Short mmCIF file of C-alpha atoms in Angstrom, two decimals:
data_model
loop_
_atom_site.label_atom_id
_atom_site.label_comp_id
_atom_site.label_asym_id
_atom_site.label_seq_id
_atom_site.Cartn_x
_atom_site.Cartn_y
_atom_site.Cartn_z
CA GLN M 1 -15.28 4.27 -9.92
CA VAL M 2 -12.91 4.78 -7.71
CA GLN M 3 -9.77 7.40 -8.33
CA LEU M 4 -6.67 6.65 -6.09
CA VAL M 5 -3.58 8.74 -5.95
CA GLU M 6 -0.22 7.73 -3.85
CA SER M 7 2.37 10.46 -2.29
CA GLY M 8 4.75 10.51 0.49
CA GLY M 9 7.08 8.53 -1.96
CA GLY M 10 10.83 9.35 -1.70
CA LEU M 11 14.44 9.18 -1.64
CA VAL M 12 15.50 7.80 2.38
CA GLN M 13 18.49 5.95 3.89
CA ALA M 14 18.96 3.07 4.99
CA GLY M 15 17.30 2.18 8.35
CA GLY M 16 15.21 5.01 7.86
CA SER M 17 11.46 5.38 8.30
CA LEU M 18 8.74 6.59 5.46
CA ARG M 19 4.96 6.93 5.21
CA LEU M 20 2.94 7.08 1.88
CA SER M 21 -0.11 7.65 2.33
CA CYS M 22 -3.34 7.07 -0.64
CA ALA M 23 -5.89 8.93 -1.54
CA ALA M 24 -9.09 8.04 -2.52
CA SER M 25 -12.50 9.36 -4.11
CA GLY M 26 -15.08 8.14 -5.57
CA ARG M 27 -18.38 5.91 -4.11
CA THR M 28 -18.16 4.20 -1.46
CA VAL M 29 -14.47 4.60 -1.06
CA SER M 30 -15.17 3.79 2.72
CA ALA M 31 -16.07 0.27 2.37
CA TYR M 32 -13.27 -0.86 0.35
CA VAL M 33 -10.30 -3.14 1.26
CA MET M 34 -7.48 -1.06 0.32
CA GLY M 35 -4.24 -1.82 -0.05
CA TRP M 36 -0.05 -1.37 -1.01
CA PHE M 37 1.75 -3.33 -3.41
CA ARG M 38 4.90 -3.00 -4.72
CA GLN M 39 7.92 -3.80 -7.46
CA ALA M 40 11.39 -3.15 -7.45
CA PRO M 41 13.22 -3.68 -10.54
CA ARG M 42 13.18 -6.43 -12.50
CA LYS M 43 10.49 -8.27 -10.62
CA GLU M 44 7.56 -9.36 -10.84
CA ARG M 45 4.26 -6.16 -8.34
CA GLU M 46 4.35 -8.42 -4.65
CA PHE M 47 1.21 -7.46 -2.08
CA VAL M 48 2.31 -6.18 0.53
CA ALA M 49 -0.96 -5.50 3.01
CA ALA M 50 -3.45 -5.21 3.14
CA VAL M 51 -6.78 -3.33 5.85
CA ASN M 52 -10.46 -3.79 5.57
CA TRP M 53 -12.98 -1.73 5.48
CA ASN M 54 -13.82 -0.87 9.04
CA GLY M 55 -9.34 -0.44 9.37
CA ILE M 56 -9.21 -3.14 12.08
CA SER M 57 -8.48 -6.27 10.12
CA THR M 58 -5.67 -6.13 8.30
CA TYR M 59 -3.16 -8.84 6.90
CA TYR M 60 0.54 -8.57 5.56
CA ASP M 61 3.17 -10.45 3.60
CA ALA M 62 4.59 -12.65 5.66
CA SER M 63 8.17 -10.45 5.07
CA MET M 64 6.62 -7.28 5.74
CA LYS M 65 4.47 -8.44 8.64
CA GLY M 66 5.89 -5.68 11.51
CA GLN M 67 8.04 -3.86 9.60
CA PHE M 68 4.99 -2.13 8.49
CA THR M 69 1.56 -1.29 9.57
CA ILE M 70 -1.58 -0.05 6.86
CA PRO M 71 -3.16 2.28 9.27
CA ARG M 72 -6.76 3.92 7.25
CA ASP M 73 -8.52 7.52 8.54
CA ASN M 74 -11.68 7.02 6.58
CA THR M 75 -12.40 10.87 7.26
CA LYS M 76 -10.02 11.13 5.49
CA ASN M 77 -10.99 8.44 2.60
CA THR M 78 -6.54 7.97 3.07
CA VAL M 79 -5.27 4.83 3.77
CA TYR M 80 -1.43 4.93 4.49
CA LEU M 81 1.90 2.49 4.35
CA GLN M 82 3.66 3.48 7.03
CA MET M 83 6.52 1.70 6.88
CA ASN M 84 10.33 1.46 8.46
CA SER M 85 13.96 0.13 9.37
CA LEU M 86 14.20 0.55 5.50
CA LYS M 87 16.77 -0.97 3.59
CA PRO M 88 18.03 -0.91 -0.35
CA GLU M 89 15.98 -3.81 -1.03
CA ASP M 90 12.71 -2.20 0.21
CA THR M 91 13.50 0.04 -2.95
CA ALA M 92 10.43 -0.02 -5.62
CA VAL M 93 7.43 1.51 -7.21
CA TYR M 94 4.38 1.84 -4.88
CA TYR M 95 0.95 0.83 -5.22
CA CYS M 96 -2.12 1.63 -3.48
CA ALA M 97 -4.86 -0.78 -4.59
CA ALA M 98 -8.86 -0.27 -3.70
CA GLY M 99 -10.84 -3.66 -3.86
CA SER M 100 -13.33 -6.12 -2.66
CA SER M 101 -11.18 -9.05 -0.29
CA LEU M 102 -9.02 -8.64 2.44
CA ASN M 103 -5.81 -10.23 1.02
CA GLY M 104 -3.08 -10.47 -1.80
CA ALA M 105 -4.43 -11.53 -4.40
CA GLN M 106 -3.60 -8.98 -6.76
CA ARG M 107 -7.00 -10.17 -9.37
CA SER M 108 -8.59 -8.80 -6.25
CA TYR M 109 -8.65 -5.40 -6.90
CA ASP M 110 -10.38 -3.67 -9.11
CA PHE M 111 -9.32 0.39 -8.74
CA TRP M 112 -5.43 1.28 -8.98
CA GLY M 113 -3.11 4.53 -8.76
CA GLN M 114 -0.65 5.44 -10.24
CA GLY M 115 2.78 3.97 -7.69
CA THR M 116 5.38 6.32 -5.81
CA GLN M 117 8.83 6.18 -6.33
CA VAL M 118 10.87 4.20 -2.39
CA THR M 119 14.24 4.22 -2.64
CA VAL M 120 16.17 2.88 -0.70
CA SER M 121 20.41 3.86 -0.55
CA SER M 122 22.62 2.13 1.56
#
């Protein structure tokens, strides 16, 4: 079992940056692929980015690559989502997830956090 707790959300102006954190606990956390997803109001949850167990291989949604990065620190059992040049359309609840495959399919992720709200004002 893996427990995930997100933090770092909040209100930011358009053009600003924000870094989300996802603290993981449980057995062999460092062996999991870690991913970030988001869900905007009245929209389906969508994939943002993922990183493999050693932090070297990453995978991004094509529309978000270059704007977001997903560093990982296994010594702290924490994965981050660095978000730059934020736009109002980035407003969403952001979820952290742990899984076994480096891809954007939600079914590949077995454990989920509760989410953290990010609001970008214009």
